[in-house]
XYZ file of C-alpha atoms in Angstrom:
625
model
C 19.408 13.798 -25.385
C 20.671 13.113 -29.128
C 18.933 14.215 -31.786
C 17.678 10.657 -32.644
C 16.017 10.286 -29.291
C 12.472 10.325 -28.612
C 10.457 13.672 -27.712
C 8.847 13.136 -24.360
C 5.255 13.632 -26.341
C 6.748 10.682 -28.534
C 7.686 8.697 -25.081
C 4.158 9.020 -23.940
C 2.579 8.011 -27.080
C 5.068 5.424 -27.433
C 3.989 3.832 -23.978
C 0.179 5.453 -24.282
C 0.283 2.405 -27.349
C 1.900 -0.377 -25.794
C -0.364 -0.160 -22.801
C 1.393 1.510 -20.138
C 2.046 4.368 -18.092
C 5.004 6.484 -19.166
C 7.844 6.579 -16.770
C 6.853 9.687 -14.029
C 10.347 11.497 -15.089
C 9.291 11.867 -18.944
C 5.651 13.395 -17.724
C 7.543 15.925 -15.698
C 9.811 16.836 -18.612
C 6.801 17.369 -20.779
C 5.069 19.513 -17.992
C 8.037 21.166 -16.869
C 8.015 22.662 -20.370
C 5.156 24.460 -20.249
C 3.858 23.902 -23.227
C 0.510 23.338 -23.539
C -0.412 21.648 -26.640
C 2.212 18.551 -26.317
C 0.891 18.404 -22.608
C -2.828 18.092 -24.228
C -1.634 15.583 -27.063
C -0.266 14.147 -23.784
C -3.483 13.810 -21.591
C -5.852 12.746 -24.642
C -3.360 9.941 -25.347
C -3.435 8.779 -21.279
C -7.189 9.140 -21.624
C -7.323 6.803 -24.354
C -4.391 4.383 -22.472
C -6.783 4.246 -19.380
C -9.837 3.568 -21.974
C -8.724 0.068 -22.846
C -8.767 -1.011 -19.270
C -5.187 -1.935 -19.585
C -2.763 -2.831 -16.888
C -0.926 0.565 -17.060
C 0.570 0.889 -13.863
C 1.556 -2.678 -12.579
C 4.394 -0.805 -10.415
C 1.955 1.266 -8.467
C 4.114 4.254 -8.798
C 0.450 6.012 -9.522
C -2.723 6.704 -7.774
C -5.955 7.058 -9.453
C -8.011 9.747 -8.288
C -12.027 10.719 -9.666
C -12.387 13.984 -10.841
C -15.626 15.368 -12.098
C -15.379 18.761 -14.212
C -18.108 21.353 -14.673
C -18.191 24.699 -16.467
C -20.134 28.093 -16.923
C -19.338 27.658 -20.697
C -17.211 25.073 -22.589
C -14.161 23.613 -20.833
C -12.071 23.344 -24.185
C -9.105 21.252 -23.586
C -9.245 21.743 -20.039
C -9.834 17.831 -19.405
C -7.047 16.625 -21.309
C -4.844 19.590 -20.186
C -5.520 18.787 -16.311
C -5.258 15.265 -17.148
C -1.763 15.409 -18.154
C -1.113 17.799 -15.443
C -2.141 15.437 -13.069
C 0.063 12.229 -14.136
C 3.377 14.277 -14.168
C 2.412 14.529 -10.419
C 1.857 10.905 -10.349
C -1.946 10.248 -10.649
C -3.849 8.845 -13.181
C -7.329 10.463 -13.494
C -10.762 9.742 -13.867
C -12.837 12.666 -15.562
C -16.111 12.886 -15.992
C -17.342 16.484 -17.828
C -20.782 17.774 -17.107
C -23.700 18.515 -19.670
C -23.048 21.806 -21.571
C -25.463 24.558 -19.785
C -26.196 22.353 -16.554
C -23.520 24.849 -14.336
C -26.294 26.130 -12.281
C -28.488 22.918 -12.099
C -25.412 20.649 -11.021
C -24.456 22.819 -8.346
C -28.394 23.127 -7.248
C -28.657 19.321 -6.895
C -25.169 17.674 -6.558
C -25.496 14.266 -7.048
C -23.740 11.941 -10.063
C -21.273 14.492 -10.593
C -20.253 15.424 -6.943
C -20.953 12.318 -4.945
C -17.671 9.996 -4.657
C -15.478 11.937 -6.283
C -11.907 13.057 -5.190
C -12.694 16.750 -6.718
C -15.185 18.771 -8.314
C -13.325 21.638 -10.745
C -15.882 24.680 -11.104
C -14.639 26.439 -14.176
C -16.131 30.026 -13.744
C -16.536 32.368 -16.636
C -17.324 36.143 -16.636
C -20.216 35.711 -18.878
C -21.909 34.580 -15.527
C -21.723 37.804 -13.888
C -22.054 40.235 -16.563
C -26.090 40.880 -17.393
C -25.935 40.792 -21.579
C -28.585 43.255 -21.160
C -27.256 45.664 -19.746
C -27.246 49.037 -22.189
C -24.793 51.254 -20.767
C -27.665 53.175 -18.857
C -27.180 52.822 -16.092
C -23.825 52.076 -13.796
C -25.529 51.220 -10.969
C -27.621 48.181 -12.160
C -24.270 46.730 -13.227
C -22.740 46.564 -10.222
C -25.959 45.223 -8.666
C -26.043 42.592 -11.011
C -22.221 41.569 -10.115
C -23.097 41.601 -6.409
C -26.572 39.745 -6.856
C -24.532 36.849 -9.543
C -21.315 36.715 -6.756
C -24.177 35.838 -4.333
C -25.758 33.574 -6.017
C -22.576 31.710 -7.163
C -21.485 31.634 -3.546
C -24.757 30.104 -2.190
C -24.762 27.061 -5.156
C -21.139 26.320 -4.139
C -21.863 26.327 -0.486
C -24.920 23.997 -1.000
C -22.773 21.785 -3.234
C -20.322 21.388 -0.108
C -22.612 20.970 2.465
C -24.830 18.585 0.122
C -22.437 15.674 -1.608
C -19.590 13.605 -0.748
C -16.814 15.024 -2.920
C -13.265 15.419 -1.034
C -12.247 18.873 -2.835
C -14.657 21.144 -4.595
C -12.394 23.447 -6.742
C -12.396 27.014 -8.398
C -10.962 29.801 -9.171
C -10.915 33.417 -9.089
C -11.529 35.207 -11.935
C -9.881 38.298 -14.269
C -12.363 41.033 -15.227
C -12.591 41.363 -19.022
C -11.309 43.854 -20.831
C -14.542 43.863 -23.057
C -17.019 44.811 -20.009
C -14.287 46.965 -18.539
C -14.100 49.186 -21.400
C -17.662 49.228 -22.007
C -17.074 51.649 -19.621
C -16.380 55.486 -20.487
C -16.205 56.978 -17.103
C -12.691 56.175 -15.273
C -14.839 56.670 -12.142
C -17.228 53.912 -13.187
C -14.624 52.156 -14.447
C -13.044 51.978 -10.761
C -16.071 51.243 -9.420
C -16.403 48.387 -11.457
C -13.038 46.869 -10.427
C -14.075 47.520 -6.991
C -16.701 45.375 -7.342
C -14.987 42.438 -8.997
C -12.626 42.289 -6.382
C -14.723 42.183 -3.868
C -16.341 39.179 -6.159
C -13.425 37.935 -6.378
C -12.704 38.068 -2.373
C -16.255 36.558 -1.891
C -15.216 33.678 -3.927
C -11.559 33.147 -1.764
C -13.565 33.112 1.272
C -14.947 30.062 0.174
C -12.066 28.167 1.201
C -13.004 28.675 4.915
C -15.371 25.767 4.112
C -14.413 22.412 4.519
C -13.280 20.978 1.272
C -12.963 23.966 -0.859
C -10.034 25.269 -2.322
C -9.590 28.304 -4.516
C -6.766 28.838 -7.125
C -6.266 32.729 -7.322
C -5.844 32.571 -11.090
C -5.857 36.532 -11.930
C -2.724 36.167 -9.683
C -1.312 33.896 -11.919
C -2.310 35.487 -15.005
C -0.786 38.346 -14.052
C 2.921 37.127 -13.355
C 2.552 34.831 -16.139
C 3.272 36.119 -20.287
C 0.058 34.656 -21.509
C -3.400 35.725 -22.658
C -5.986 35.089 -20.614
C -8.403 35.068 -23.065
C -8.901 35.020 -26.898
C -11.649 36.546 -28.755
C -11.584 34.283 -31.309
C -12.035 31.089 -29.052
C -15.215 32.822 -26.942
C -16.792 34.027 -30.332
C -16.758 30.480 -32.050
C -16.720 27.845 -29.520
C -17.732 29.808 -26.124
C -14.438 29.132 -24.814
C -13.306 31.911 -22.483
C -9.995 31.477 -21.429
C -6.684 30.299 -24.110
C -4.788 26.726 -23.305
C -2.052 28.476 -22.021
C -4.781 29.895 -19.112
C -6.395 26.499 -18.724
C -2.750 25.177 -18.379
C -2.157 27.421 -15.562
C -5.198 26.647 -13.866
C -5.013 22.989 -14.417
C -1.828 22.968 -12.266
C -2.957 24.700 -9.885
C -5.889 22.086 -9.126
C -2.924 19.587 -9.280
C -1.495 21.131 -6.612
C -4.603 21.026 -4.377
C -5.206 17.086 -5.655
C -1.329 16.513 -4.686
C -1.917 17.120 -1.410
C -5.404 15.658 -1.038
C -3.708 12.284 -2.358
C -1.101 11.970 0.155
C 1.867 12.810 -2.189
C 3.302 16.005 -0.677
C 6.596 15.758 -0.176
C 8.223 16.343 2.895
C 12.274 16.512 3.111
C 14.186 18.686 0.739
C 17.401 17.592 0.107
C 19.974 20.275 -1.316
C 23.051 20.962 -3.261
C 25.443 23.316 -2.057
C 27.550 24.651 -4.862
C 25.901 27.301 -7.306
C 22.766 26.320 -5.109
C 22.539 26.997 -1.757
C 25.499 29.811 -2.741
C 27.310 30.547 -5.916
C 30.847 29.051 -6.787
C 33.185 26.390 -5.675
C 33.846 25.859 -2.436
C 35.967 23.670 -2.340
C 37.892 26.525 -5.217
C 36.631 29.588 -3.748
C 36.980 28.272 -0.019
C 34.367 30.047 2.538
C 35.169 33.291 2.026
C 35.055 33.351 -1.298
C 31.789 31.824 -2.035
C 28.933 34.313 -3.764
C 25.888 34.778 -0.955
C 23.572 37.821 0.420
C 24.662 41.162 -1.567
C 24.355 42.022 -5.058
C 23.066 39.640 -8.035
C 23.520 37.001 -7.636
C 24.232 36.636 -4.188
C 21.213 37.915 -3.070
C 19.621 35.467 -5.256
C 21.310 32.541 -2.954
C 20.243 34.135 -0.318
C 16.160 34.179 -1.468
C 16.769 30.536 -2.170
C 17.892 29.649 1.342
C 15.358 32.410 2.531
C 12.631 30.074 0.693
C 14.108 26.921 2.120
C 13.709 28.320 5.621
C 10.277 29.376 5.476
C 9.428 25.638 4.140
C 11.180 24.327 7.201
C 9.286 26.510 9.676
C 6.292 25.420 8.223
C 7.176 21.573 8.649
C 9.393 20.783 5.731
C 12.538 18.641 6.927
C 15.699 20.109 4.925
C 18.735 17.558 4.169
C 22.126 18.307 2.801
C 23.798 16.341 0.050
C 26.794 18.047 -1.444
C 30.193 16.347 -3.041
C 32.461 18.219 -0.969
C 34.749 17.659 1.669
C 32.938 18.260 5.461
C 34.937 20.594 7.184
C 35.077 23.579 4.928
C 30.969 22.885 4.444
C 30.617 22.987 8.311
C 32.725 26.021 8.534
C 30.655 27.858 6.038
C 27.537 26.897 7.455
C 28.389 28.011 10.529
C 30.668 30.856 10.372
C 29.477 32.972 6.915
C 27.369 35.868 8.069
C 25.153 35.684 5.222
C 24.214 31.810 5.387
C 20.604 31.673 6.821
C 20.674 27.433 6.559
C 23.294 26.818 9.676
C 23.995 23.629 10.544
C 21.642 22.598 12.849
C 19.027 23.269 10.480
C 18.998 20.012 8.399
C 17.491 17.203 9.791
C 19.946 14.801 7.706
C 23.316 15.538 6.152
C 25.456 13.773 3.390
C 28.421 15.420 2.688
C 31.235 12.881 0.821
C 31.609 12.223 -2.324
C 30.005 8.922 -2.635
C 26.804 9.082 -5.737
C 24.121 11.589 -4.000
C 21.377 9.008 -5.126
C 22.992 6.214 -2.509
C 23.485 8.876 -0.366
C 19.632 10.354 -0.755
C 18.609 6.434 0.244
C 21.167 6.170 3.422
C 19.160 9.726 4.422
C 15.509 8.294 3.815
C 16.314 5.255 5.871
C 17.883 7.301 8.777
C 14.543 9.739 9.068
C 12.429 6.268 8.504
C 11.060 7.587 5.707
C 10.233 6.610 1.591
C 12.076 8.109 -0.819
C 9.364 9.047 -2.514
C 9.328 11.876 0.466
C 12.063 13.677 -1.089
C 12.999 16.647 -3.431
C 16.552 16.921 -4.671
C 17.531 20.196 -6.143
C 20.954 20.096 -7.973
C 22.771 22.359 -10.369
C 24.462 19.823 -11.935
C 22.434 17.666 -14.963
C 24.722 14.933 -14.331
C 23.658 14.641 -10.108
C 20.006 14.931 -11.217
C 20.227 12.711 -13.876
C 21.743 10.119 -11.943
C 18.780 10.433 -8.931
C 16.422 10.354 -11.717
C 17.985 7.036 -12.652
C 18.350 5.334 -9.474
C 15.394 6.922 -7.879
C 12.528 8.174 -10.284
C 10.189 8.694 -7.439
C 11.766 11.313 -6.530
C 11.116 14.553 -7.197
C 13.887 16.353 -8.981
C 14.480 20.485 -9.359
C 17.175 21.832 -11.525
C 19.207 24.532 -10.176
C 20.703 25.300 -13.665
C 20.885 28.630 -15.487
C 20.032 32.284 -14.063
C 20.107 31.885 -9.700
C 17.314 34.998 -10.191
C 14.893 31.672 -10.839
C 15.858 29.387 -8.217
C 13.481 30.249 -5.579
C 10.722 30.205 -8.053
C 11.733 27.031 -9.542
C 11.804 25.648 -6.185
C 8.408 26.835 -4.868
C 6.101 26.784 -8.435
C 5.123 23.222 -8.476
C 3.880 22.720 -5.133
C 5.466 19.580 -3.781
C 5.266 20.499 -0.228
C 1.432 21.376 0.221
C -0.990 20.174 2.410
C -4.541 21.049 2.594
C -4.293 22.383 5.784
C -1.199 22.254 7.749
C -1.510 21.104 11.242
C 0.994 21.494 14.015
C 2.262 17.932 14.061
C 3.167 19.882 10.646
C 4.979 22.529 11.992
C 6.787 20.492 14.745
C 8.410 17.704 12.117
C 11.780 18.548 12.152
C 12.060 18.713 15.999
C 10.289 15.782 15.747
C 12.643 14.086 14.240
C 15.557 15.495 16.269
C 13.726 14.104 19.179
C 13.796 11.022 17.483
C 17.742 10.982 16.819
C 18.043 11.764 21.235
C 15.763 8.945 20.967
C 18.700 6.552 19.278
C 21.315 8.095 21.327
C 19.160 6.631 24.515
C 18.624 3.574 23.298
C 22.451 2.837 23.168
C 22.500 2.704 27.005
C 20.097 -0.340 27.293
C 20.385 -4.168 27.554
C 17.308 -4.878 25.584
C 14.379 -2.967 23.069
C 12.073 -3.918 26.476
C 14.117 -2.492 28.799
C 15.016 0.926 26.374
C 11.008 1.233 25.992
C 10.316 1.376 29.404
C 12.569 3.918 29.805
C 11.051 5.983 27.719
C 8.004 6.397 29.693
C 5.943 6.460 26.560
C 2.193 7.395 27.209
C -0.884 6.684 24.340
C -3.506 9.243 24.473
C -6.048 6.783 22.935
C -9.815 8.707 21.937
C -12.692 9.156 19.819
C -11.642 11.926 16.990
C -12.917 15.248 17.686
C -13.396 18.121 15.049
C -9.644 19.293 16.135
C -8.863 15.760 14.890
C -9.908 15.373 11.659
C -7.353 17.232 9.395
C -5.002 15.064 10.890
C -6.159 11.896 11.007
C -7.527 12.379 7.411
C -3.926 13.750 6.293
C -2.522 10.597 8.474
C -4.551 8.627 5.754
C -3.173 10.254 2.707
C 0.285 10.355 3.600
C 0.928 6.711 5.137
C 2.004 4.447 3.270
C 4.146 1.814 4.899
C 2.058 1.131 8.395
C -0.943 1.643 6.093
C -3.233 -1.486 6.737
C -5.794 -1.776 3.493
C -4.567 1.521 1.855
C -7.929 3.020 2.533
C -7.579 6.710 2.519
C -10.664 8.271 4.170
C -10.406 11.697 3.532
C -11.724 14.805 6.059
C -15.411 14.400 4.767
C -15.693 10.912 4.973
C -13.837 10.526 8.592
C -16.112 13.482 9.671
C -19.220 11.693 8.520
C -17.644 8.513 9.971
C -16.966 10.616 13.288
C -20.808 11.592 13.195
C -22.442 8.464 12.673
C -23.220 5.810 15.470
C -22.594 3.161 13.473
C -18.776 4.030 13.394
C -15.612 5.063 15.033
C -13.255 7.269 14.432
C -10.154 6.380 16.818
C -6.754 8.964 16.878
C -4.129 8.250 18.971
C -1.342 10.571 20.261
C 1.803 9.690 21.733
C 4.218 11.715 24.247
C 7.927 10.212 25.715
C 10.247 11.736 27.951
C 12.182 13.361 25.071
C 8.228 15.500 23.892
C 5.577 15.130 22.191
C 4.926 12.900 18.771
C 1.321 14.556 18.535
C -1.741 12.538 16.620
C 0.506 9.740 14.811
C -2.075 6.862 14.241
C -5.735 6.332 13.780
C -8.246 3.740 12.970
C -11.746 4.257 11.291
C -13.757 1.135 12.468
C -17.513 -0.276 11.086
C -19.791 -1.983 13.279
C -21.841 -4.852 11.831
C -23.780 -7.814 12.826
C -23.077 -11.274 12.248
C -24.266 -15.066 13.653
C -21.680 -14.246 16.564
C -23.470 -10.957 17.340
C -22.090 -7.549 16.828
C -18.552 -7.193 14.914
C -16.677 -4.117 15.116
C -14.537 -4.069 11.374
C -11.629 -1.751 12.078
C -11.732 -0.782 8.214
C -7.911 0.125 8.212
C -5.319 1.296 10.881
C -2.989 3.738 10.081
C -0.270 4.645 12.005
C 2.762 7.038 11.154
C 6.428 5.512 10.922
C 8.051 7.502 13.681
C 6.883 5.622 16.381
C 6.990 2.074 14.603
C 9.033 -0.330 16.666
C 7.113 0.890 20.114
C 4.213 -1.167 20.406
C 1.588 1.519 19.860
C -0.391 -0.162 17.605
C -1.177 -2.757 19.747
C -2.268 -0.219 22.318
C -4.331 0.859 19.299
C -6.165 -1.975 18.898
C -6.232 -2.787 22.793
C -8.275 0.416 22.854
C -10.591 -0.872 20.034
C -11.112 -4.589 21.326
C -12.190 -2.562 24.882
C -14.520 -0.082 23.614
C -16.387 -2.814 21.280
C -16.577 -5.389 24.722
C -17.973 -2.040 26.201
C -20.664 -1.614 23.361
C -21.420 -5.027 23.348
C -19.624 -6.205 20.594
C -18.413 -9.902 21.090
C -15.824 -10.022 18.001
C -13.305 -7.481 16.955
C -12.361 -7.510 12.502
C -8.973 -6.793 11.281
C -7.817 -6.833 7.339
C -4.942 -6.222 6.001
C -4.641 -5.590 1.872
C -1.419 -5.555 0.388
C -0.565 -2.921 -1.512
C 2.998 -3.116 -2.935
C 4.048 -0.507 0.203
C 2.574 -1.967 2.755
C 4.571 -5.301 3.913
C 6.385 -3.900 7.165
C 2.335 -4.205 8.754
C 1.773 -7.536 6.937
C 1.704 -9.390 10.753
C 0.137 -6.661 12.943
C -2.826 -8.770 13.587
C -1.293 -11.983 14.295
C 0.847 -10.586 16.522
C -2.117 -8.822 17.847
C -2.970 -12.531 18.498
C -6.507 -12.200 15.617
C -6.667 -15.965 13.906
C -6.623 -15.346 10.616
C -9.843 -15.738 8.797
C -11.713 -16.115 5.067
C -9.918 -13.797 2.022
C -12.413 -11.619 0.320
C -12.721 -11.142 -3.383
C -10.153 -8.122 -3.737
C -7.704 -10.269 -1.556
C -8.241 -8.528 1.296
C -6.970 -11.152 4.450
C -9.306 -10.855 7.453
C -8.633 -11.521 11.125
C -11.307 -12.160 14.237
C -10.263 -11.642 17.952
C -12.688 -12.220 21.227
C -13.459 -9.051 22.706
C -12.764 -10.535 25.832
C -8.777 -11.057 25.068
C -8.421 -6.900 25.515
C -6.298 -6.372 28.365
C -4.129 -8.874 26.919
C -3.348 -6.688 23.991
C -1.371 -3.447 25.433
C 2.371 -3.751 25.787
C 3.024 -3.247 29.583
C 5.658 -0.140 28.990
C 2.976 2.265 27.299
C 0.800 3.826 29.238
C -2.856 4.971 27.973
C -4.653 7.593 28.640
């Protein structure tokens, strides 16, 4: 950048003023940086973009999420900060900010600022366990007080949870101040104190056993990060307990938590190998030559890959794109006793020297996937600059400067979490191995018919149980392209939807001669009456792209159509809403054989089959179970 470019601050304000959302690769840079005051400039100038009620994001490249935030004592610039936060990870936020003083009474009675949000943020202050009464007498009745607050704290958030229909209720552990700390003169006291506010502290973690909770441990973060956490100052004249840099912190951490709630983990990382998977040339150094495992910085190589590995076993595909010639690479991936990432362990490889962002596309398309899915890490500004060019959706990670920050770099922002991770999770890169023995079958076959009924695919077609939801709600996050109205019904709404007669919850597993493809589709379905009689409205389908192409979304609806003839339904509802992703599924329902019916006001196509036509829908080489 010259010196006569734009800041990225100036970028956003720039585009904040001409009505539109600032390119996703500028809002990075800015929160990359850390710094939190051009990152607040940057969320109050979004908040006053979305304000106008412009057209900001005509490309869809964002999704808006609601976000309610309520605090012990004044947020500060929490709102802008986690506003900002939020659009560098590609969502543009709704915040509403409870009444000053209401903590207690919003969490007593949840209602406006709970119900139909996407998260609740509980900003938690010390000020709510320490009694400002307390004289110094007596030890004792301190500690008391911390246990009877954490109790009380505990039982409001639990009620809030159990009580309103927000997807994520937020908070956060919490440091013990050094002003009620060393109020106390006895260094046994003193202990017993901290004993106390870590068990606080572990009462509040344990909150995230409950559905739709999540806890960001920020005295972790405050201590392996070089800011204050507070500022007397700040708590003396505004009742603000915690500096921006804190809120900062904290604010990404929520981000993290929304990421995944809104579908946009990431799920392939695709890698660099020189001076990032190990240090040096090797097409220079050759494979004996190159810097991995040992002392610095080998062993900081090593971490990396270490890091890379651990992703992978927890469901992360890993894909190699390197300019460098293939044998050598092969040879050091196989034969160097300190490589960890051996060949076999990438689920796609592109190793030429043809542009990395063509060759990041060719990958996505093999796995059947968005690029969108990926993370490229690169050492080289030029490679990353280029992806960020071609491809600004995806997620890019430097691998410049000292290798003792690469796995940190790598791991800080959170692109690969989910919620919960399920074992359809765990089992995605064999998954998609399967799926390339798959390809190599097919190649023996006159016909797609023929190939399909050789794969002796069987649909395990059922009502969603409580060992369902996760991931048929994570199914609804994450799909995009087999994604029907781009309704994404998180856990608490497809658990309510499980619950309630009125509805159906339908998940649908799939198994082939080569293994299992575990829950890959669902369907959340409405029934309602109309001059006909009873409708069933399947309110979207959803359906996960590694089985497109087998027919097992007609099973899907098969299932539907003969479950609603069983209740007595005599008409089954499609729709279909496009949503700039979407247009692979555009036909599902007329092929389904559904005439096509009335478009509602938010364009929104609908479809009508007879109940009756439901053995007609299943293809003849699945079989369902």
């Amino acid at each position: 950048m010259s010196t006569s470019d734009p800041t990225p601050i100036q970028q956003i304000k720039d585009a904040a003023r001409a009505g539109r959302m600032p390119r996703l690769s500028v809002l990075r840079a800015l929160d990359d940086s850390g710094d939190a005051g051009t990152l607040r400039q940057a969320g109050r100038a979004l908040a006053a973009l979305w304000k106008k009620g412009a057209d900001a994001d005509p490309s869809g490249d964002y999704r808006a999420v609601r976000v309610s935030l309520a605090a012990v004592s004044t947020p500060g610039p929490l709102e802008p900060l986690l506003r900002g936060t939020l659009a560098a990870a590609g969502m543009t936020a709704e915040i509403t900010v409870g009444e000053y003083g209401a903590f207690r009474a919003d969490l007593a009675a949840p209602a406006a600022l709970f119900d139909g949000r996407d998260a609740v943020c509980l900003l938690l202050d010390d000020s709510w366990f320490w009694p400002r009464g307390w004289d110094g007498t007596s030890t004792d009745d301190l500690l008391s007080a911390v246990e009877l607050r954490t109790e009380e704290l505990c039982g409001l958030i639990r009620n809030a949870a159990a009580n309103s229909t927000a997807s994520l209720i937020a908070l956060h552990t919490l440091p013990l101040g050094a002003d009620l700390r060393n109020s106390l003169v006895s260094w046994r006291d003193r202990a017993a104190l901290s004993r106390a506010w870590y068990r606080m502290n572990a009462a509040l973690l344990e909150l995230a056993e409950l559905p739709g909770v999540v806890v960001a441990d920020l005295t972790a973060l405050l201590a392996e990060s070089p800011v204050a956490a507070g500022d007397a100052r700040l708590r003396a004249y505004a009742d603000m307990p915690y500096t921006d840099e804190a809120l900062l912190l904290l604010a990404r951490e929520w981000r993290r938590a929304l990421q995944a709630r809104s579908g946009l983990s990431r799920k392939v990382l695709a890698l660099d190998l020189d001076n990032t998977l190990w240090g040096g040339i090797l097409g220079e150094a050759g494979p004996e030559g190159v810097e991995i495992g040992g002392l610095y910085p080998g062993k900081c190589y090593k971490e990396l890959q270490r890091a890379a590995l651990r992703l992978r076993n927890q469901g992360v595909m890993l894909a190699l794109a390197s300019k460098n010639d293939e044998e050598p690479v092969l040879r050091t991936l196989g034969e160097h006793p300190e490589v960890l990432l051996r060949p076999e362990t990438f689920s796609a490889r592109a190793v030429d020297w043809s542009p990395k962002a063509g060759n990041i596309k060719a990958m996505a398309a093999e796995l059947n996937l968005s690029t969108s899915a990926f993370v490229f890490m690169d050492d080289s500004p030029f490679e990353r600059g280029h992806v960020t060019a071609e491809l600004p959706e995806v997620a890019v990670v430097s691998a410049e400067g000292d290798p003792a920050e690469l796995a940190g770099r790598l791991l800080s922002r959170g692109w690969f979490d989910v919620l919960e991770l399920t074992e359809t999770d765990r089992r995605r890169p064999a998954l998609y191995r399967e799926r390339g023995e798959r390809n190599l079958f097919q190649a023996g076959f006159a016909s797609s018919e023929e190939f399909l009924t050789g794969l002796g695919i069987t649909a395990g077609i059922r009502a969603a149980g409580p060992f369902d939801i996760q991931r048929v709600a994570q199914l609804a996050a994450r799909t995009n392209q087999f994604n029907l109205t781009g309704v994404r019904f998180d856990a608490a709404e497809t658990t309510r939807m499980a619950e309630d007669p009125e509805c159906e919850v339908i998940a649908c597993s799939v198994s082939d001669r080569f293994g299992e493809e575990g829950l890959v589709a669902a369907a959340w379905v409405r029934r309602a009456a109309c001059p006909a009689g009873i409708t069933w409205q399947v309110a979207n389908l959803v359906m996960s792209c590694r089985v497109l192409g087998r027919g097992v979304e007609l099973a899907v609806i098969a299932e539907i159509a003969r479950r609603a003839a069983e209740a007595g339904a005599v008409l089954l509802e499609g729709r279909y809403l496009p949503t700039g992703r979407n247009a692979m599924a555009a036909e599902v329902w007329q092929r389904a054989g559904f005439t096509e019916g009335p478009v509602l006001d938010d364009g929104t196509r609908t479809f009508t089959l007879s109940t009756r036509q439901a053995r007609e829908l299943s293809p003849e080489w699945i079989h369902v179970q």
